[in-house]
Coordinates of C-alpha atoms and ligand atoms in Angstrom, one line a residue:
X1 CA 16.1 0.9 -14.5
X2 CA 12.5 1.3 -14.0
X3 CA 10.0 0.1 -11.3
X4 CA 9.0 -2.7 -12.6
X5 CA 12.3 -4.1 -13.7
X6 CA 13.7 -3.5 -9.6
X7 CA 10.5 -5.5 -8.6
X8 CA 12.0 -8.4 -10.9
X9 CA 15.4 -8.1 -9.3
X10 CA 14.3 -9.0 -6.4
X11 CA 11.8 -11.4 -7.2
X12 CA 14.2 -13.5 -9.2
X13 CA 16.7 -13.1 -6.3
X14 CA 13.8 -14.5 -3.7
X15 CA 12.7 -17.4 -6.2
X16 CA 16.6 -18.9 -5.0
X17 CA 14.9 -19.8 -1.7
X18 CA 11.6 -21.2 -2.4
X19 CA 10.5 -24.7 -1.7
X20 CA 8.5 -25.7 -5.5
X21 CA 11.3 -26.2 -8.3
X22 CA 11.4 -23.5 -10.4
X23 CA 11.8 -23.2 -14.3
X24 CA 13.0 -20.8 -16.4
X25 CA 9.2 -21.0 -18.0
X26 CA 8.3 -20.2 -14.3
X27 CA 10.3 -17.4 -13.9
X28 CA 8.9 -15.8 -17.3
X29 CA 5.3 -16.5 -15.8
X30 CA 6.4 -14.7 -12.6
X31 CA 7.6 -11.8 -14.4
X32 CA 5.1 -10.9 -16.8
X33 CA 1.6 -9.7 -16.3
X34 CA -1.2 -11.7 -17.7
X35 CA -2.8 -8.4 -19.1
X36 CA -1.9 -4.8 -19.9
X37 CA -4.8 -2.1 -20.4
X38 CA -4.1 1.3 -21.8
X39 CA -6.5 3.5 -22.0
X40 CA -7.4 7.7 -23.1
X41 CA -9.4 8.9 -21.1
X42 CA -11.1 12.9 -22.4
X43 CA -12.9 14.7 -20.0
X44 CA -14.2 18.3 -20.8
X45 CA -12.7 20.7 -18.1
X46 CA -14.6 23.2 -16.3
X47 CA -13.4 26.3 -18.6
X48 CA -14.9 23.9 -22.0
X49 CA -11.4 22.9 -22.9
X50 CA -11.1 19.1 -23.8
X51 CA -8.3 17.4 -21.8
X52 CA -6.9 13.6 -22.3
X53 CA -5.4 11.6 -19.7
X54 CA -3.9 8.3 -19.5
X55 CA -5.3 5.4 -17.6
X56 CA -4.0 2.2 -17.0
X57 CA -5.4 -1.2 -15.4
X58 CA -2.6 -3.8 -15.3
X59 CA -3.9 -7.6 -14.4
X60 CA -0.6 -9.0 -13.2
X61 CA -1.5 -12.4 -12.3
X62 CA -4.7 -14.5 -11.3
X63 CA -4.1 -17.8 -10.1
X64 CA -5.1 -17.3 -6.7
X65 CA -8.0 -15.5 -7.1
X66 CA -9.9 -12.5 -8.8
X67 CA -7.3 -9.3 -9.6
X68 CA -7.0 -7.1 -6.7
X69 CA -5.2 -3.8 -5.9
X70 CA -5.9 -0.2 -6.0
X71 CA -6.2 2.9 -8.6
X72 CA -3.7 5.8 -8.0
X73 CA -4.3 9.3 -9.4
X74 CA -0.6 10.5 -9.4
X75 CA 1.5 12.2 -12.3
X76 CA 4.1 9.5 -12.3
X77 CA 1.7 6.9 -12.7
X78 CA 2.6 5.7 -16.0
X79 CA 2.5 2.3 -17.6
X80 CA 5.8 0.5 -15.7
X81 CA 5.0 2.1 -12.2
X82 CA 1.8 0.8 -12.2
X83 CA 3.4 -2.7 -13.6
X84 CA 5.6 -2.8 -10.6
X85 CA 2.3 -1.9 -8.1
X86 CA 0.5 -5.0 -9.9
X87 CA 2.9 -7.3 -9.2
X88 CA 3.8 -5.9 -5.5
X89 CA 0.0 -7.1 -4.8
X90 CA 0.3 -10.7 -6.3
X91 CA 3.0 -11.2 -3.8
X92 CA 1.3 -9.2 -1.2
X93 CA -2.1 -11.1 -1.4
X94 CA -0.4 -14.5 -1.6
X95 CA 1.2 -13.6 1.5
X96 CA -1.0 -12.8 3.6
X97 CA -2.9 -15.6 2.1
X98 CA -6.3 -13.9 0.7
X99 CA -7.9 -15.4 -1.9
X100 CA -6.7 -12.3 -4.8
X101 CA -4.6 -12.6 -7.6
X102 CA -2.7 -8.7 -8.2
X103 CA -3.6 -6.2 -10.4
X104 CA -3.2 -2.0 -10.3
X105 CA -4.6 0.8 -12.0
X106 CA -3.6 4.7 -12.5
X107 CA -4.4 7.7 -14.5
X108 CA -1.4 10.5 -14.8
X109 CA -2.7 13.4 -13.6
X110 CA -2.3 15.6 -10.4
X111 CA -6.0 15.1 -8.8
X112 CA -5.3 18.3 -6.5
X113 CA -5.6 20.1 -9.9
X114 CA -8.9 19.4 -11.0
X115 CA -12.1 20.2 -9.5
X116 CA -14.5 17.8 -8.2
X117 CA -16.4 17.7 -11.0
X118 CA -13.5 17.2 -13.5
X119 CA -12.2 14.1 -10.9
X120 CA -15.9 12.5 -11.1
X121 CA -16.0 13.1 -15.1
X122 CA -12.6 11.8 -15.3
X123 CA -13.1 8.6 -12.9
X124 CA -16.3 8.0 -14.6
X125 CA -14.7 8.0 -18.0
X126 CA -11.8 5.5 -16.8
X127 CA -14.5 3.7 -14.9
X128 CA -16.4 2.9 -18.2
X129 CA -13.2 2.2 -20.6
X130 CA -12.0 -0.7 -18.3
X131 CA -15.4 -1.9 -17.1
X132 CA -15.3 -5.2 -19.6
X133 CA -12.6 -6.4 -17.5
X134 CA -13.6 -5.6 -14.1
X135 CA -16.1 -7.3 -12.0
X136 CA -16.9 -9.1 -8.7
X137 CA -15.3 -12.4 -9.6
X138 CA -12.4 -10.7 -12.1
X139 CA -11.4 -7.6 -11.4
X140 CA -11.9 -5.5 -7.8
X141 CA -10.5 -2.1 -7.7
X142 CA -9.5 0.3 -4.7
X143 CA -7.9 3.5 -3.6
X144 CA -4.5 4.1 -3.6
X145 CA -2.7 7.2 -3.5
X146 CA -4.5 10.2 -4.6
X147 CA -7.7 8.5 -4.6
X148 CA -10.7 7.9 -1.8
X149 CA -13.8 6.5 -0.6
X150 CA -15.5 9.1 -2.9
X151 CA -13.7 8.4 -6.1
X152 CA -14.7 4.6 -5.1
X153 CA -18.1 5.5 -4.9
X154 CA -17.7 6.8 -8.6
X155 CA -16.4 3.7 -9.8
X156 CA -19.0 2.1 -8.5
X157 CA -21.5 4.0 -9.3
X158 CA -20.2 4.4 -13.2
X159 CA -20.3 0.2 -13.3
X160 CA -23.4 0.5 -12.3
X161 CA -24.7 2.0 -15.0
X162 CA -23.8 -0.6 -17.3
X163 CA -24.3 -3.9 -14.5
X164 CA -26.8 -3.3 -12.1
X165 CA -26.3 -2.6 -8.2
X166 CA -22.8 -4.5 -7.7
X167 CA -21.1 -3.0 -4.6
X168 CA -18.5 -6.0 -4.8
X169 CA -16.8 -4.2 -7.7
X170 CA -15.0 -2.1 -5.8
X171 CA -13.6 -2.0 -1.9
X172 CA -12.9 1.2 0.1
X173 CA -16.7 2.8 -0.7
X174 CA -17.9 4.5 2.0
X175 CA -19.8 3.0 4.8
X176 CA -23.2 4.2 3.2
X177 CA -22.5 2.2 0.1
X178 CA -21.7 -1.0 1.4
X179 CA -17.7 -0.1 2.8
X180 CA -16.5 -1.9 5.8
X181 CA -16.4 -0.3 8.6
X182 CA -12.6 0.0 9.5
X183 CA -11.6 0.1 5.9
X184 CA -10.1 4.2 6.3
X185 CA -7.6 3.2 8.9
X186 CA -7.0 -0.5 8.4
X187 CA -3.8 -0.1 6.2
X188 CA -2.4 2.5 8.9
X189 CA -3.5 -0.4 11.7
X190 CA -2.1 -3.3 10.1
X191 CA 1.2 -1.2 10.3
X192 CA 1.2 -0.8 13.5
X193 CA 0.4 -4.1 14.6
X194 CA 3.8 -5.0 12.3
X195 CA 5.3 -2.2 15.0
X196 CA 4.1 -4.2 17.9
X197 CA 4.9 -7.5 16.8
X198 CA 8.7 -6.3 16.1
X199 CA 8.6 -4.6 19.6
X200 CA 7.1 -7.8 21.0
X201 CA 9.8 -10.2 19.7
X202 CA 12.6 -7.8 20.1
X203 CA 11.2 -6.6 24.1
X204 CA 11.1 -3.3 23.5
X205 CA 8.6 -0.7 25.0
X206 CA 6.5 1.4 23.1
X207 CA 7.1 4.3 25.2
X208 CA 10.7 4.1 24.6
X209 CA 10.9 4.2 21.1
X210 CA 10.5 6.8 18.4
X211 CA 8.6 7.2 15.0
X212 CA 9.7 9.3 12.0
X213 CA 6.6 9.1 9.6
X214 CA 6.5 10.7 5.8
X215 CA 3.5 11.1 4.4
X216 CA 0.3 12.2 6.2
X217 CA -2.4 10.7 3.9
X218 CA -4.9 7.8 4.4
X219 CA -1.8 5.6 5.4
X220 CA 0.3 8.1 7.1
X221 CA -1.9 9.8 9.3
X222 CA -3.6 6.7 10.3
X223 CA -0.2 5.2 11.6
X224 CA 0.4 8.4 13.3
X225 CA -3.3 8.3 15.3
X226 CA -2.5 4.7 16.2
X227 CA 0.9 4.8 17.5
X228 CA 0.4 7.6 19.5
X229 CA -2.7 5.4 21.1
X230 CA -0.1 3.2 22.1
X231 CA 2.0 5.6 23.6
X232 CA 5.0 5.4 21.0
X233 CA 6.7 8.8 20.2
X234 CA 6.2 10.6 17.0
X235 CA 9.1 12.6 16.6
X236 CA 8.5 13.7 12.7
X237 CA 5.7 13.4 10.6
X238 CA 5.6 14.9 6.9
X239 CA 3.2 15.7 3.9
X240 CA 4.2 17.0 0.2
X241 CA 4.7 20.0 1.4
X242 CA 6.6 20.3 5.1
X243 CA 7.8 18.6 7.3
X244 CA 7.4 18.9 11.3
X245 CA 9.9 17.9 14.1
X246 CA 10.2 17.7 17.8
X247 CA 12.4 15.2 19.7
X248 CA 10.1 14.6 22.3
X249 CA 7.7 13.6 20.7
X250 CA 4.3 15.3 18.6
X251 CA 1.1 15.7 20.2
X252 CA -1.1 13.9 17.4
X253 CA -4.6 14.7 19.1
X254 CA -3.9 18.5 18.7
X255 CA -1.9 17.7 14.8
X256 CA -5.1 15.8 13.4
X257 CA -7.5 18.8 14.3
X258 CA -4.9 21.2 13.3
X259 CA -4.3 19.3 10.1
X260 CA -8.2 18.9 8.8
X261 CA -9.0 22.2 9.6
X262 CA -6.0 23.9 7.6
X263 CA -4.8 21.3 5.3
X264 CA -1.2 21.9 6.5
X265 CA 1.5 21.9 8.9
X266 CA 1.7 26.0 8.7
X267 CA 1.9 27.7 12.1
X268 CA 1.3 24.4 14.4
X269 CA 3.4 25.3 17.4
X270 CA 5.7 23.1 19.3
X271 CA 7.7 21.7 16.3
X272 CA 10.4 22.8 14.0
X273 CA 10.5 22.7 10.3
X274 CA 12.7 20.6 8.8
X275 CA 12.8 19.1 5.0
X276 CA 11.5 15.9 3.6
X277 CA 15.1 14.8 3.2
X278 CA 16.2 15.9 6.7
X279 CA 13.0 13.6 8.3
X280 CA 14.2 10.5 6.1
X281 CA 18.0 10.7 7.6
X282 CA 16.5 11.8 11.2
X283 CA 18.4 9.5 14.2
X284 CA 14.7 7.3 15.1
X285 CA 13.9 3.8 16.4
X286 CA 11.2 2.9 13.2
X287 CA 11.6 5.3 10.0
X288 CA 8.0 4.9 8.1
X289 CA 7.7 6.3 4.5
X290 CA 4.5 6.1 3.6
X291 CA 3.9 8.8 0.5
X292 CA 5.6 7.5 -2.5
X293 CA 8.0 5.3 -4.0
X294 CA 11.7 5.1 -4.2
X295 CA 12.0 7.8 -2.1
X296 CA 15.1 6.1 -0.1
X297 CA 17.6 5.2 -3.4
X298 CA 21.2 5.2 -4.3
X299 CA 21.9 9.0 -3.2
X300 CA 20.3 8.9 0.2
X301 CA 20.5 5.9 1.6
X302 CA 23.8 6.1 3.1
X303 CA 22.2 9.5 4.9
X304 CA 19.6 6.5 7.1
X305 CA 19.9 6.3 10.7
X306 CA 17.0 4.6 11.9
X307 CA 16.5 0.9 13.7
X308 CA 14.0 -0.4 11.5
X309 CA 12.6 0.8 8.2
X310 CA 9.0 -0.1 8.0
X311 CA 7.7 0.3 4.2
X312 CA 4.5 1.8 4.6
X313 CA 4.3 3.4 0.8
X314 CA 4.8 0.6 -2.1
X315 CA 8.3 0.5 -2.7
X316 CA 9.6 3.2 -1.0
X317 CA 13.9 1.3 -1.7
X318 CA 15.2 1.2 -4.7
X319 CA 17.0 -2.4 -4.6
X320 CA 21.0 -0.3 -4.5
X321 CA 19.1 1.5 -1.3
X322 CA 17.8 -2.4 0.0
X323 CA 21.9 -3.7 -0.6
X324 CA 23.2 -0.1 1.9
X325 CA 20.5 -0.3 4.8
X326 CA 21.3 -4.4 4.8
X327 CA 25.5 -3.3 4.8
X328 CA 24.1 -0.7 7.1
X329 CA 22.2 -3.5 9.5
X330 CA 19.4 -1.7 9.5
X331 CA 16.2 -4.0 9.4
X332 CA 13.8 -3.8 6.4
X333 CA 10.3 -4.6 6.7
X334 CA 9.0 -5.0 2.8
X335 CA 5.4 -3.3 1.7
X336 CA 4.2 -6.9 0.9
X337 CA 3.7 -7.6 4.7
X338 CA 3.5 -4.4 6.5
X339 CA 0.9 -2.0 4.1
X340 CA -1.0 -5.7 3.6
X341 CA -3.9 -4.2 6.0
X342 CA -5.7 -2.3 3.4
X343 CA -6.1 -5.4 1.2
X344 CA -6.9 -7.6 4.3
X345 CA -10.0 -5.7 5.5
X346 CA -10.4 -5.0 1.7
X347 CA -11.4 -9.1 1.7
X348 CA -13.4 -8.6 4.8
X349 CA -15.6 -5.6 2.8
X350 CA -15.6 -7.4 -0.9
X351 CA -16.9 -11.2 1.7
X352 CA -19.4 -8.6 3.5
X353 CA -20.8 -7.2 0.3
X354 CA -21.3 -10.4 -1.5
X355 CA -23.7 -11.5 1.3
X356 CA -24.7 -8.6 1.9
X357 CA -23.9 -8.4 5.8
X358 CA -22.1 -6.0 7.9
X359 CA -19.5 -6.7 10.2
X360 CA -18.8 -4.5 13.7
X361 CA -15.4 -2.9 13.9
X362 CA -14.2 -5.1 16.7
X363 CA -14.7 -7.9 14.1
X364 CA -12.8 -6.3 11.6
X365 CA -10.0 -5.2 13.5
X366 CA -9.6 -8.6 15.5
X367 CA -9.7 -10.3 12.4
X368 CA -7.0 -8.3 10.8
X369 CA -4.6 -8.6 13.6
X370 CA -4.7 -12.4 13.6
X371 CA -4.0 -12.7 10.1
X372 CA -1.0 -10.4 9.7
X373 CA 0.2 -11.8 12.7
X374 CA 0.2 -14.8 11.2
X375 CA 2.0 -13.5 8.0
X376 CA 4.2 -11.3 10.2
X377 CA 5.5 -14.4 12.2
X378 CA 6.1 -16.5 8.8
X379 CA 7.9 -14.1 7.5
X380 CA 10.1 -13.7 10.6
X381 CA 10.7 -17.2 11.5
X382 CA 11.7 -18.2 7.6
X383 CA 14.3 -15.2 8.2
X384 CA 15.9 -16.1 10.7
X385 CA 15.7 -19.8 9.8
X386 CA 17.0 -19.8 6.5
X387 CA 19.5 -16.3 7.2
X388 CA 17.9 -14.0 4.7
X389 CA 16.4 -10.4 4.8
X390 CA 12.5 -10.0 5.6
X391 CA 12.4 -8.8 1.7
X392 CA 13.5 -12.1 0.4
X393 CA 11.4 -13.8 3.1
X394 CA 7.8 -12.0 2.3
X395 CA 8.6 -12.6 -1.1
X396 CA 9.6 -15.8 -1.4
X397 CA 6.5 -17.4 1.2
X398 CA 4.3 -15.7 -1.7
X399 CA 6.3 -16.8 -4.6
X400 CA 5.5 -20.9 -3.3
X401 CA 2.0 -20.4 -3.0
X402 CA 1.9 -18.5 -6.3
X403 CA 3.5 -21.2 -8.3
X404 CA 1.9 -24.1 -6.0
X405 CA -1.5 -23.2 -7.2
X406 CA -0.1 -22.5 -10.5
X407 CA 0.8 -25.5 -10.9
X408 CA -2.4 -26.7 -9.4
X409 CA -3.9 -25.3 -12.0
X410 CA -2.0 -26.5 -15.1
X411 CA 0.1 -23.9 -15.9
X412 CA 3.0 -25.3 -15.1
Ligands
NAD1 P1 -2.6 9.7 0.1 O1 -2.7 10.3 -1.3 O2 -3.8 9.6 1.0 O3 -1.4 10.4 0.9 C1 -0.1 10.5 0.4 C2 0.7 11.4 1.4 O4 2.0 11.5 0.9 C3 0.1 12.8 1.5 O5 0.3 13.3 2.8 C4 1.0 13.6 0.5 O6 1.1 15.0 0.9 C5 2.4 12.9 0.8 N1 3.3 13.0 -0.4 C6 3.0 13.0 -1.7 N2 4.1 13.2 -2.4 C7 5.1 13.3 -1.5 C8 6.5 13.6 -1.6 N3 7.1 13.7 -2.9 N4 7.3 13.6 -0.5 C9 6.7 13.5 0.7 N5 5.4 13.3 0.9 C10 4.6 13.2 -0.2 O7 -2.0 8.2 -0.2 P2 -2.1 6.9 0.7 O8 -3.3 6.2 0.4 O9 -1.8 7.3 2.1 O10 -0.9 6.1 0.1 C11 0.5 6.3 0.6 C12 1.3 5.0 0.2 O11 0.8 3.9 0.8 C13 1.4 4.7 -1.3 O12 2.6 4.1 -1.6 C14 0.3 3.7 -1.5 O13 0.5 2.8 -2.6 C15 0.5 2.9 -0.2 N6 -0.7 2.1 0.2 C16 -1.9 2.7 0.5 C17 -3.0 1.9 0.9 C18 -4.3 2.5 1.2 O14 -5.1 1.8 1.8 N7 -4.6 3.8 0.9 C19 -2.8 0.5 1.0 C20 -1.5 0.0 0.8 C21 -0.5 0.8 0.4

């Protein structure tokens, strides 16, 4: 089964416990994006051999707003995982109730392979074959995995060329080019705040409780930094390449400098090695992927020991890992809610640009906190109200206000 067909599993499972009726018409709607681009994308390399890549932009669904999500530069980013990302952030954006429909784009390639020159040629060249169907009020891109401020400042610059000045047309530019302030860490900060809000309903004290975090990226480390602010421990914390370990906890001050100088976990002193594998069935309060997807699945999942398994990546469970963590009791938290930051201050950067005003960091970060609170608490209460999992919950709160508007608008 693919990505896109496990999203649909579970969709169609949450659409049993939403308010509007529901047709089989619906359903189709639901499940099927509204637009699929494929494009080639040649870029001469930097020895004067021509290399083609594949890039995708898939517009999953529009009804609530303009398409919204980010642009991944991964190897597996073919045509179904980035179908399954598209739809994650319809459901994701109606959630947290920003006015975004979902969309997600990709190339397949392994960016840490080309140079920076090939990256620009190549982002410019994607940039350019999808720009008819992007723009300010259609179609607003951002990073993702593999991908940055810089590569965003590509894009925009590329569009550009053909538009005229439009720093709407992208979010997650840097700060120079019209990016919000708070934009780098708001994804990691929005996860978090999930942390706290479980710790506040549940009483339990920061101090007291342990993180295991995999992935050290624009997400990962960003969660690390934060938590360890508020005084949680970070017992485990991993990148592609290692994985570090120390039960009482990692000091992250002295990881972060360690980290950007050397690019790697090598020789940082305190911690043990352990495998990617061993971090993801460590004994830990909140167990964080936040790398890739599906990296919890069938053969794994029995292996989990954590409390709480807070999806930091996008669709980090298969749905056969979802079914032994719930037989397990351990607590899901679904990507829709708890990696919803990025896309949040997103909205704040794409509202700043189009009147061209900046907003201070306290702004930003205040304003983020209310509103997945707000989404945080929805989905809790309509959990434990109605005796479902958080998954079905997130979910099915975006699946209404999908189809309500839908209908609003005459499809349906
Ligand atoms: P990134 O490229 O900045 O970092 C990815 C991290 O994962 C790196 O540390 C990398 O070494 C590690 N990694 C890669 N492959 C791995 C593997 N096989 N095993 C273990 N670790 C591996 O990407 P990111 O922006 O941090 O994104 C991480 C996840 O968060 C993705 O699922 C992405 O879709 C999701 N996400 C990102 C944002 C955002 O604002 N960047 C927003 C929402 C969701």
């Amino acid at each position: 089964m693919n990505a896109y067909d496990e999203i649909n599993i579970k969709l169609l499972e949450a659409s049993k416990y939403i308010k509007n009726d529901v047709s089989d018409g619906t359903l189709e709607m639901i499940t099927t994006p509204w637009r699929e681009i494929v494009v080639s994308c040649p870029i001469k390399m930097d020895n004067g051999d021509t290399k083609v890549f594949s890039g995708y932009r898939i517009q999953h669904n529009a009804v609530r707003g303009p398409y919204k999500g980010g642009v991944r530069y991964h190897p597996d980013a073919d045509q179904n995982e980035v179908k399954a990302l598209s739809s994650l952030m319809t459901w994701k954006n109606a959630l947290v109730n920003i006015p975004f429909g979902g969309a997600k784009g990709g190339i397949q390639v392994s960016a840490g392979d080309l140079s920076k020159s090939e990256l620009h040629n190549l982002t410019k060249r994607y940039t350019l074959s999808i720009d008819k169907f992007l723009g300010p009020n259609t179609d607003i891109p951002a990073p993702d995995l593999g991908t940055n401020a810089q590569t965003m400042a590509w894009m925009m610059d590329a569009y550009g060329s053909i538009h005229g000045y439009t720093p709407a047309i992208v979010t997650g530019k840097p700060v120079e080019l019209g990016g919000s302030v708070g934009r780098d860490s708001a994804t990691g900060r929005g996860v978090v705040f999930v942390i706290d809000e479980i710790c506040s309903n549940l009483k339990l004290n920061p101090q007291e409780n342990s993180l295991a975090i995999q992935g050290f990226g624009q997400v990962g480390k960003w969660i690390a930094k934060i938590a360890y602010e508020k005084k949680y421990k970070i017992v485990a914390v991993s990148d592609v390449s290692n994985a570090i370990y120390n039960k009482n906890g990692i000091n992250v001050d002295e990881l972060v400098t360690h980290y950007e100088k050397d690019k790697s976990f090598a020789n940082f002193e305190n911690v043990d090695f352990i495998s990617n594998n061993e971090l993801l069935n460590l004994k830990c309060d909140f167990l964080v992927p936040a790398a890739i997807e599906r990296v919890i699945n069938k053969d794994n999942a029995d292996k989990v020991q954590c409390k709480f398994l807070i999806e930091a990546a996008n669709h980090p469970l298969t749905p056969e890992a979802d079914d032994i963590l719930e037989s397990k009791n351990i607590s899901v938290f679904p990507d829709t809610l708890v990696n919803s930051g990025g896309v949040i201050v997103s909205y704040f950067e794409w509202i700043q640009n189009l009147y061209q005003h900046h907003w201070e960091i306290e702004r930003v970060n205040s304003e983020l906190q209310k509103i997945i609170t707000k989404a945080f608490n929805e989905v809790y209460d309509k959990s434990h109200s109605e005796n479902i999992n958080y998954r079905l919950s997130a979910l099915s709160i975006g699946l209404d206000r999908v189809i309500h508007t839908a209908g609003l608008r005459g499809y349906i």
